[in-house]
Each structure stands twice: as C-alpha cells, then as structure tokens.
Amino acid sequence: MIRLDPATASPSVPPTVPFWALAAAGGGPSDADAAFQAGAALGALDTLPRAQPTWIGAWRQRLALKCAAASMRLAGRAEDEAALRDAWQLCPPGADPGPAGAIFGAWRQLAGQPPVATPDRLEKILNQLGLHWDVEALAALCEHIDDLARSEQPAPFAAAAIAARVVAMRPNAELLAWWVADLVLAQSLRWPRPLPLLMTQAFGPAFRTGADGKRIRPGEHGFERAVCIALVQAAAEACRLAGELSRRAEKLLAVAPKLRAKGAGDVIFLLLNEDAVSGSLTTKNLSRFAARRLFERLQQLEAVRELSGRPSFRLFGL
C-alpha cells in the first residue's frame, strides 16, 4: 500500500488570470495597458512555480510539448503533439529521436533545468534545434543575457529584448530566440525553472496586429507590445492547463492507497513529473506485465488517460 503525506495529497487550487486582463488584451490596448495586463497575468501565474505543487513536473513538460508542436512550423515540419510524443517516448535510450524529437528535447530541457545560460548549454540546444553558431557568438549571447539579468528590466521587455537580439545576430535563429526568451523571462521573475510559454503564441493574433496580417517577428516595430499581449494569453492557457492537471493529479493521489503493486509509487511519481509514461515501463520493482496491469487498474479508477490511441505501445499521463 502507498502512504501519502496529507499535504501532498491535497494540492491547492491553481490561480487564474483576471478576466479583465484577458478581455482588454484582445481589444488592441495601448503599450502601457498591454504592459500592465502582462504584469497582472504573470502575477497570477507566478504563484505556481513558487508553490511547487506535486504535479508541476508534468505541467512543465506538457507546456514544453505545446511549445515544441508550435515550433514545427518554424522548423518547416508538420509533426503535432501526438507525433512529437511518439518520437520521444518510442525512441530507445541513447538513440537519435530525429529532428522533431530533438526539438522537443530542447524544450524539455528548458522546462527541467534552472534558467542559466552558458556557451556549452546553448551549443547543445543549438544542435538540438538544427542550428550552428560559432563560439564567439555564443559567448556574446551569454554576456548579453547576463547584462539583461543585471539591468532589472521588466520581465516582458527583457524577454522581447533577448529575442530581438538573437534574430539580429542570426536571422535564421528565431526558434532559438523564443527558447531564450522564456529562459530570460524566468530569470527576470526569479523562477526556479523556466516555463515554456511564448512559442505557443508566435503565430497567434498577438503577433498579427498589422492591417495586412503580417506576422511581427522579433525586433520589428510593435514587438514588445505584442510580447506583452502574448504573455497574457500564454499565462491564461498555462493556468487553465494547471487547473486540469491539478484535478487529475488529485484523483490520482486519491486512488494511490488502493494500489498494491510493489512499484506503484514509482509510476505515480513519473505520472506527476512527466508528460507521458510508457505503458510497458519497467523498473527494479515493476515488470512489464505488472506495469500493464497497473495502468489497466489506473484506467479503471479513471486516474490516468491513455494518450496514444493505440492498442500497443500505449502511453499514459494525467
């Protein structure tokens, strides 16, 4: 039987972005209003990464998946969330997950590590994104990120500034620009881990405010204002996702004492910390057969969802 700390088993209700901020953001606010609304949205969202609820790992990785799916358009690819999940989950350990899976891996790394930029780390991210920079350019970018951190510039403007800087340095590196923008946003807000947010809005209405509907790219006129508007929507969507995962995690934790499989605790930990878990998972305490039976039991208790839609190589998550 699994025994849980009552405090862990009763997660608090996630926040929501104020309705007035969302309504105003959709009506073409002024630069000052857009910045104010972004501050309100980020203020609501800010409580989650600081509170560290039990399901925050799954939440971060689900946000990473959404950003990776949005990245496919910039990368000239067509994979959706399901295809990206397969590329990552069905790849043998140590094998190449392919271009789409590698991009997903870059967003997973952003969500899973502290918001620190070093040349070595950024070089690995560039490789995953299919880009290549020289050592001097990477050092210059890291120095600029450090300068932004010391400047205490408001978070949305710091994120916009670094995205513009990346595209100014390498026009073909917009994907990196959005990745680094979320890292700098987390630095500015003193979050322990970044939240993948802005990429999901890159092709949305926030960046299509011109009369001709042309997308505003990093560094172009109106980009800072667009980032503020995009952050309102991104924060609202992240809060809604948090609400969904909170309810599902509460259900999972509620049924946990009913599970008698020896390795059930390991599976629950993974479900709370990952976007998806393989139905054929094996651990030192759980055989593949036992895992299959455990996931069937969790499905019967309506504590997990099957994410792949397949009869084999099944994936489960909150």
C-alpha positions as a Markdown table, in Angstrom:
| # | Residue | x | y | z |
|---|---|---|---|---|
| 1 | Met | 0.0 | 0.0 | 0.0 |
| 2 | Ile | 1.2 | 3.5 | -0.8 |
| 3 | Arg | 1.1 | 6.0 | 2.1 |
| 4 | Leu | 1.0 | 9.7 | 1.2 |
| 5 | Asp | 1.6 | 12.9 | 3.1 |
| 6 | Pro | -1.8 | 14.6 | 3.5 |
| 7 | Ala | -0.3 | 17.9 | 2.4 |
| 8 | Thr | 0.9 | 16.3 | -0.7 |
| 9 | Ala | -2.4 | 14.5 | -1.4 |
| 10 | Ser | -4.3 | 17.8 | -1.3 |
| 11 | Pro | -2.9 | 20.2 | -3.8 |
| 12 | Ser | -4.2 | 23.8 | -3.8 |
| 13 | Val | -6.4 | 25.2 | -6.5 |
| 14 | Pro | -4.3 | 26.8 | -9.2 |
| 15 | Pro | -4.8 | 30.6 | -9.9 |
| 16 | Thr | -6.4 | 32.1 | -13.0 |
| 17 | Val | -5.6 | 35.2 | -15.0 |
| 18 | Pro | -8.0 | 38.0 | -14.2 |
| 19 | Phe | -10.8 | 38.2 | -16.7 |
| 20 | Trp | -10.4 | 42.0 | -17.2 |
| 21 | Ala | -6.8 | 41.4 | -18.3 |
| 22 | Leu | -7.8 | 38.9 | -21.0 |
| 23 | Ala | -10.7 | 41.0 | -22.2 |
| 24 | Ala | -8.6 | 44.1 | -22.5 |
| 25 | Ala | -5.7 | 42.2 | -24.2 |
| 26 | Gly | -8.0 | 41.2 | -27.1 |
| 27 | Gly | -9.1 | 44.8 | -27.8 |
| 28 | Gly | -5.9 | 46.4 | -29.1 |
| 29 | Pro | -4.6 | 48.0 | -25.8 |
| 30 | Ser | -2.0 | 50.8 | -25.7 |
| 31 | Asp | 1.6 | 49.9 | -25.0 |
| 32 | Ala | 1.2 | 50.9 | -21.3 |
| 33 | Asp | -2.0 | 48.9 | -21.0 |
| 34 | Ala | -0.5 | 45.9 | -22.6 |
| 35 | Ala | 2.4 | 46.0 | -20.2 |
| 36 | Phe | 0.0 | 46.4 | -17.2 |
| 37 | Gln | -2.1 | 43.4 | -18.4 |
| 38 | Ala | 1.0 | 41.3 | -18.9 |
| 39 | Gly | 2.1 | 42.1 | -15.3 |
| 40 | Ala | -1.3 | 41.1 | -14.0 |
| 41 | Ala | -1.2 | 37.8 | -15.9 |
| 42 | Leu | 2.3 | 37.0 | -14.9 |
| 43 | Gly | 1.5 | 37.9 | -11.3 |
| 44 | Ala | -1.3 | 35.3 | -11.3 |
| 45 | Leu | 1.0 | 32.7 | -12.9 |
| 46 | Asp | 3.9 | 33.5 | -10.6 |
| 47 | Thr | 2.4 | 31.6 | -7.7 |
| 48 | Leu | 2.6 | 28.2 | -9.4 |
| 49 | Pro | 6.4 | 27.9 | -10.0 |
| 50 | Arg | 7.0 | 29.2 | -6.5 |
| 51 | Ala | 4.4 | 26.9 | -4.8 |
| 52 | Gln | 5.9 | 23.7 | -6.5 |
| 53 | Pro | 2.7 | 21.5 | -6.4 |
| 54 | Thr | 3.2 | 17.8 | -6.8 |
| 55 | Trp | 2.2 | 17.9 | -10.5 |
| 56 | Ile | 4.4 | 20.8 | -11.5 |
| 57 | Gly | 6.8 | 18.5 | -13.4 |
| 58 | Ala | 4.0 | 17.1 | -15.6 |
| 59 | Trp | 2.7 | 20.7 | -16.1 |
| 60 | Arg | 6.1 | 22.0 | -17.2 |
| 61 | Gln | 6.6 | 19.1 | -19.6 |
| 62 | Arg | 3.1 | 19.5 | -21.1 |
| 63 | Leu | 3.9 | 23.1 | -21.7 |
| 64 | Ala | 7.2 | 22.0 | -23.3 |
| 65 | Leu | 5.2 | 19.7 | -25.6 |
| 66 | Lys | 2.9 | 22.5 | -26.7 |
| 67 | Cys | 5.9 | 24.8 | -27.5 |
| 68 | Ala | 7.6 | 22.0 | -29.4 |
| 69 | Ala | 4.4 | 21.5 | -31.5 |
| 70 | Ala | 4.3 | 25.2 | -32.2 |
| 71 | Ser | 8.0 | 25.1 | -33.2 |
| 72 | Met | 7.4 | 22.7 | -36.0 |
| 73 | Arg | 6.0 | 25.5 | -38.2 |
| 74 | Leu | 9.2 | 27.5 | -37.8 |
| 75 | Ala | 11.3 | 24.3 | -38.4 |
| 76 | Gly | 9.3 | 23.6 | -41.6 |
| 77 | Arg | 7.9 | 20.4 | -40.2 |
| 78 | Ala | 4.4 | 19.0 | -39.7 |
| 79 | Glu | 4.5 | 16.9 | -36.5 |
| 80 | Asp | 1.7 | 17.5 | -34.0 |
| 81 | Glu | 1.8 | 16.9 | -30.2 |
| 82 | Ala | 1.0 | 13.2 | -30.7 |
| 83 | Ala | 3.8 | 12.6 | -33.2 |
| 84 | Leu | 6.3 | 14.5 | -31.0 |
| 85 | Arg | 5.3 | 12.4 | -28.0 |
| 86 | Asp | 5.9 | 9.3 | -30.0 |
| 87 | Ala | 9.2 | 10.5 | -31.4 |
| 88 | Trp | 10.4 | 11.0 | -27.8 |
| 89 | Gln | 8.7 | 8.1 | -25.9 |
| 90 | Leu | 9.3 | 5.4 | -28.5 |
| 91 | Cys | 13.0 | 6.2 | -29.1 |
| 92 | Pro | 15.3 | 3.7 | -27.4 |
| 93 | Pro | 17.6 | 5.1 | -24.7 |
| 94 | Gly | 20.7 | 6.8 | -26.2 |
| 95 | Ala | 19.3 | 6.7 | -29.8 |
| 96 | Asp | 18.6 | 9.7 | -32.0 |
| 97 | Pro | 15.0 | 10.8 | -31.7 |
| 98 | Gly | 15.1 | 12.5 | -35.1 |
| 99 | Pro | 14.8 | 16.2 | -35.8 |
| 100 | Ala | 11.4 | 16.7 | -34.4 |
| 101 | Gly | 12.2 | 14.7 | -31.3 |
| 102 | Ala | 15.4 | 16.6 | -30.8 |
| 103 | Ile | 13.5 | 19.9 | -30.9 |
| 104 | Phe | 11.0 | 18.5 | -28.3 |
| 105 | Gly | 14.1 | 17.6 | -26.2 |
| 106 | Ala | 15.3 | 21.2 | -26.3 |
| 107 | Trp | 12.0 | 22.4 | -24.9 |
| 108 | Arg | 12.0 | 19.6 | -22.3 |
| 109 | Gln | 15.5 | 20.7 | -21.2 |
| 110 | Leu | 14.3 | 24.3 | -20.9 |
| 111 | Ala | 11.5 | 23.2 | -18.6 |
| 112 | Gly | 13.6 | 20.9 | -16.5 |
| 113 | Gln | 16.7 | 22.9 | -15.7 |
| 114 | Pro | 17.4 | 26.2 | -13.9 |
| 115 | Pro | 17.3 | 29.4 | -16.1 |
| 116 | Val | 21.1 | 29.6 | -16.6 |
| 117 | Ala | 22.7 | 30.3 | -19.9 |
| 118 | Thr | 26.3 | 29.1 | -20.6 |
| 119 | Pro | 28.0 | 28.6 | -24.0 |
| 120 | Asp | 28.1 | 24.9 | -23.5 |
| 121 | Arg | 24.4 | 24.6 | -22.7 |
| 122 | Leu | 23.4 | 26.8 | -25.6 |
| 123 | Glu | 25.6 | 24.9 | -28.0 |
| 124 | Lys | 23.8 | 21.7 | -27.1 |
| 125 | Ile | 20.4 | 23.4 | -27.6 |
| 126 | Leu | 21.5 | 24.8 | -31.0 |
| 127 | Asn | 22.4 | 21.3 | -32.0 |
| 128 | Gln | 19.0 | 20.0 | -31.0 |
| 129 | Leu | 17.3 | 22.8 | -32.9 |
| 130 | Gly | 19.4 | 22.1 | -36.0 |
| 131 | Leu | 21.4 | 25.4 | -35.8 |
| 132 | His | 25.1 | 26.1 | -35.6 |
| 133 | Trp | 26.9 | 29.2 | -34.1 |
| 134 | Asp | 30.5 | 29.9 | -33.6 |
| 135 | Val | 32.0 | 30.1 | -30.1 |
| 136 | Glu | 32.4 | 33.9 | -30.2 |
| 137 | Ala | 28.7 | 34.4 | -31.0 |
| 138 | Leu | 27.6 | 32.1 | -28.2 |
| 139 | Ala | 29.8 | 33.9 | -25.7 |
| 140 | Ala | 28.4 | 37.3 | -26.8 |
| 141 | Leu | 24.8 | 36.0 | -26.4 |
| 142 | Cys | 25.5 | 34.7 | -22.9 |
| 143 | Glu | 27.1 | 38.0 | -22.0 |
| 144 | His | 24.0 | 39.9 | -23.2 |
| 145 | Ile | 21.8 | 37.6 | -21.2 |
| 146 | Asp | 23.9 | 38.4 | -18.1 |
| 147 | Asp | 23.6 | 42.1 | -18.9 |
| 148 | Leu | 19.8 | 41.8 | -19.0 |
| 149 | Ala | 19.7 | 40.0 | -15.7 |
| 150 | Arg | 21.7 | 42.8 | -14.1 |
| 151 | Ser | 19.6 | 45.5 | -15.7 |
| 152 | Glu | 16.4 | 44.6 | -13.8 |
| 153 | Gln | 14.4 | 45.4 | -16.9 |
| 154 | Pro | 10.7 | 44.4 | -16.6 |
| 155 | Ala | 10.3 | 40.7 | -17.5 |
| 156 | Pro | 8.3 | 41.0 | -20.7 |
| 157 | Phe | 10.6 | 43.6 | -22.1 |
| 158 | Ala | 13.7 | 41.6 | -21.1 |
| 159 | Ala | 12.2 | 38.6 | -23.0 |
| 160 | Ala | 11.4 | 40.7 | -26.0 |
| 161 | Ala | 14.9 | 42.3 | -26.0 |
| 162 | Ile | 16.8 | 38.9 | -26.0 |
| 163 | Ala | 14.6 | 37.5 | -28.7 |
| 164 | Ala | 15.3 | 40.6 | -30.8 |
| 165 | Arg | 19.0 | 40.3 | -30.1 |
| 166 | Val | 19.1 | 36.7 | -31.2 |
| 167 | Val | 17.4 | 37.4 | -34.5 |
| 168 | Ala | 19.6 | 40.4 | -35.1 |
| 169 | Met | 22.7 | 38.2 | -34.6 |
| 170 | Arg | 21.3 | 35.3 | -36.7 |
| 171 | Pro | 18.1 | 35.9 | -38.7 |
| 172 | Asn | 17.6 | 32.2 | -39.2 |
| 173 | Ala | 17.6 | 31.5 | -35.4 |
| 174 | Glu | 14.1 | 32.6 | -34.5 |
| 175 | Leu | 13.5 | 29.2 | -32.9 |
| 176 | Leu | 16.4 | 29.8 | -30.5 |
| 177 | Ala | 15.1 | 33.4 | -29.9 |
| 178 | Trp | 11.8 | 32.1 | -28.5 |
| 179 | Trp | 13.6 | 29.4 | -26.4 |
| 180 | Val | 16.0 | 32.0 | -24.9 |
| 181 | Ala | 13.1 | 34.5 | -24.3 |
| 182 | Asp | 11.4 | 32.1 | -21.9 |
| 183 | Leu | 14.7 | 31.5 | -20.2 |
| 184 | Val | 15.3 | 35.2 | -19.7 |
| 185 | Leu | 11.6 | 35.7 | -18.6 |
| 186 | Ala | 12.3 | 33.1 | -15.8 |
| 187 | Gln | 15.5 | 34.8 | -14.8 |
| 188 | Ser | 13.7 | 38.2 | -14.5 |
| 189 | Leu | 10.9 | 36.7 | -12.4 |
| 190 | Arg | 13.3 | 34.6 | -10.3 |
| 191 | Trp | 11.5 | 31.4 | -11.1 |
| 192 | Pro | 13.4 | 28.2 | -10.2 |
| 193 | Arg | 12.7 | 26.7 | -13.6 |
| 194 | Pro | 11.5 | 28.3 | -16.8 |
| 195 | Leu | 8.0 | 27.8 | -18.2 |
| 196 | Pro | 7.8 | 27.3 | -22.0 |
| 197 | Leu | 5.2 | 29.9 | -22.9 |
| 198 | Leu | 5.9 | 32.3 | -25.7 |
| 199 | Met | 6.5 | 29.9 | -28.6 |
| 200 | Thr | 2.8 | 28.8 | -28.5 |
| 201 | Gln | 1.8 | 32.4 | -29.3 |
| 202 | Ala | 4.3 | 33.2 | -32.1 |
| 203 | Phe | 1.8 | 32.6 | -34.9 |
| 204 | Gly | -1.2 | 33.9 | -32.9 |
| 205 | Pro | -3.2 | 37.1 | -33.1 |
| 206 | Ala | -0.8 | 38.9 | -30.7 |
| 207 | Phe | 1.8 | 39.0 | -33.4 |
| 208 | Arg | -0.6 | 39.7 | -36.2 |
| 209 | Thr | -1.8 | 43.2 | -35.4 |
| 210 | Gly | -1.0 | 44.9 | -38.6 |
| 211 | Ala | -3.6 | 45.8 | -41.2 |
| 212 | Asp | -2.1 | 43.2 | -43.7 |
| 213 | Gly | -2.0 | 40.5 | -41.0 |
| 214 | Lys | 1.8 | 40.1 | -41.5 |
| 215 | Arg | 3.4 | 38.4 | -38.5 |
| 216 | Ile | 5.6 | 40.6 | -36.3 |
| 217 | Arg | 9.0 | 39.0 | -35.9 |
| 218 | Pro | 11.4 | 39.6 | -33.0 |
| 219 | Gly | 12.9 | 43.1 | -33.2 |
| 220 | Glu | 10.3 | 44.5 | -35.6 |
| 221 | His | 8.1 | 47.5 | -34.8 |
| 222 | Gly | 5.5 | 46.7 | -32.1 |
| 223 | Phe | 7.3 | 43.5 | -31.0 |
| 224 | Glu | 7.5 | 44.5 | -27.3 |
| 225 | Arg | 3.8 | 45.3 | -27.1 |
| 226 | Ala | 3.0 | 42.0 | -28.9 |
| 227 | Val | 5.1 | 40.1 | -26.4 |
| 228 | Cys | 3.1 | 41.6 | -23.6 |
| 229 | Ile | -0.2 | 40.7 | -25.2 |
| 230 | Ala | 1.1 | 37.2 | -26.0 |
| 231 | Leu | 2.1 | 36.7 | -22.4 |
| 232 | Val | -1.4 | 37.4 | -21.2 |
| 233 | Gln | -2.8 | 34.7 | -23.4 |
| 234 | Ala | 0.1 | 32.3 | -22.7 |
| 235 | Ala | -0.3 | 32.7 | -18.9 |
| 236 | Ala | -4.1 | 32.2 | -19.1 |
| 237 | Glu | -3.6 | 29.0 | -21.1 |
| 238 | Ala | -0.9 | 27.8 | -18.7 |
| 239 | Cys | -3.2 | 28.4 | -15.7 |
| 240 | Arg | -6.1 | 26.6 | -17.4 |
| 241 | Leu | -3.8 | 23.6 | -18.0 |
| 242 | Ala | -2.6 | 23.7 | -14.4 |
| 243 | Gly | -6.2 | 23.6 | -13.3 |
| 244 | Glu | -6.9 | 20.5 | -15.4 |
| 245 | Leu | -3.7 | 18.7 | -14.2 |
| 246 | Ser | -4.4 | 19.7 | -10.6 |
| 247 | Arg | -7.8 | 17.9 | -10.7 |
| 248 | Arg | -6.3 | 14.9 | -12.5 |
| 249 | Ala | -3.4 | 14.7 | -10.0 |
| 250 | Glu | -5.8 | 15.0 | -7.1 |
| 251 | Lys | -7.7 | 12.0 | -8.5 |
| 252 | Leu | -4.5 | 10.0 | -9.0 |
| 253 | Leu | -3.3 | 10.7 | -5.4 |
| 254 | Ala | -6.8 | 9.8 | -4.0 |
| 255 | Val | -6.7 | 6.3 | -5.5 |
| 256 | Ala | -3.0 | 5.7 | -4.7 |
| 257 | Pro | -3.7 | 4.0 | -1.4 |
| 258 | Lys | -5.8 | 1.4 | -3.3 |
| 259 | Leu | -2.8 | 0.3 | -5.4 |
| 260 | Arg | -0.9 | -2.7 | -4.1 |
| 261 | Ala | 1.6 | -3.2 | -6.8 |
| 262 | Lys | 5.1 | -3.0 | -5.4 |
| 263 | Gly | 6.3 | -0.4 | -8.0 |
| 264 | Ala | 3.1 | 1.7 | -8.0 |
| 265 | Gly | 4.9 | 4.5 | -6.2 |
| 266 | Asp | 7.5 | 4.8 | -9.0 |
| 267 | Val | 4.7 | 5.0 | -11.6 |
| 268 | Ile | 2.8 | 7.7 | -9.7 |
| 269 | Phe | 6.0 | 9.7 | -9.3 |
| 270 | Leu | 6.6 | 9.6 | -13.1 |
| 271 | Leu | 3.0 | 10.5 | -13.9 |
| 272 | Leu | 3.2 | 13.6 | -11.7 |
| 273 | Asn | 6.5 | 14.6 | -13.3 |
| 274 | Glu | 6.3 | 13.7 | -17.0 |
| 275 | Asp | 4.1 | 14.5 | -19.9 |
| 276 | Ala | 3.6 | 10.8 | -20.7 |
| 277 | Val | 4.7 | 7.4 | -19.3 |
| 278 | Ser | 5.1 | 4.2 | -21.4 |
| 279 | Gly | 2.6 | 1.5 | -20.6 |
| 280 | Ser | 5.4 | -1.0 | -21.0 |
| 281 | Leu | 7.5 | 0.7 | -18.4 |
| 282 | Thr | 9.9 | -1.5 | -16.4 |
| 283 | Thr | 11.6 | -0.6 | -13.1 |
| 284 | Lys | 13.5 | -2.6 | -10.5 |
| 285 | Asn | 10.2 | -3.1 | -8.7 |
| 286 | Leu | 7.9 | -3.4 | -11.7 |
| 287 | Ser | 7.9 | -5.9 | -14.6 |
| 288 | Arg | 6.4 | -5.0 | -18.0 |
| 289 | Phe | 3.5 | -7.4 | -17.3 |
| 290 | Ala | 2.9 | -5.8 | -13.8 |
| 291 | Ala | 3.1 | -2.3 | -15.4 |
| 292 | Arg | 0.4 | -3.2 | -17.9 |
| 293 | Arg | -1.8 | -4.5 | -15.1 |
| 294 | Leu | -1.2 | -1.4 | -13.0 |
| 295 | Phe | -2.1 | 1.0 | -15.8 |
| 296 | Glu | -5.2 | -1.0 | -16.6 |
| 297 | Arg | -6.2 | -0.6 | -12.9 |
| 298 | Leu | -5.5 | 3.1 | -13.0 |
| 299 | Gln | -7.7 | 3.4 | -16.1 |
| 300 | Gln | -10.5 | 1.5 | -14.3 |
| 301 | Leu | -10.2 | 4.0 | -11.5 |
| 302 | Glu | -10.2 | 6.9 | -14.0 |
| 303 | Ala | -6.9 | 8.1 | -12.6 |
| 304 | Val | -4.9 | 8.3 | -15.8 |
| 305 | Arg | -5.6 | 8.9 | -19.5 |
| 306 | Glu | -4.4 | 6.8 | -22.4 |
| 307 | Leu | -2.7 | 9.3 | -24.7 |
| 308 | Ser | -1.7 | 7.3 | -27.8 |
| 309 | Gly | -5.0 | 5.8 | -29.0 |
| 310 | Arg | -3.2 | 2.6 | -29.9 |
| 311 | Pro | -3.7 | -1.0 | -28.7 |
| 312 | Ser | 0.1 | -1.4 | -28.4 |
| 313 | Phe | 3.0 | 0.9 | -27.3 |
| 314 | Arg | 0.5 | 2.7 | -25.2 |
| 315 | Leu | 1.3 | 6.0 | -23.4 |
| 316 | Phe | -0.4 | 7.2 | -20.2 |
| 317 | Gly | -0.5 | 10.6 | -18.5 |
| 318 | Leu | -2.5 | 12.9 | -16.3 |
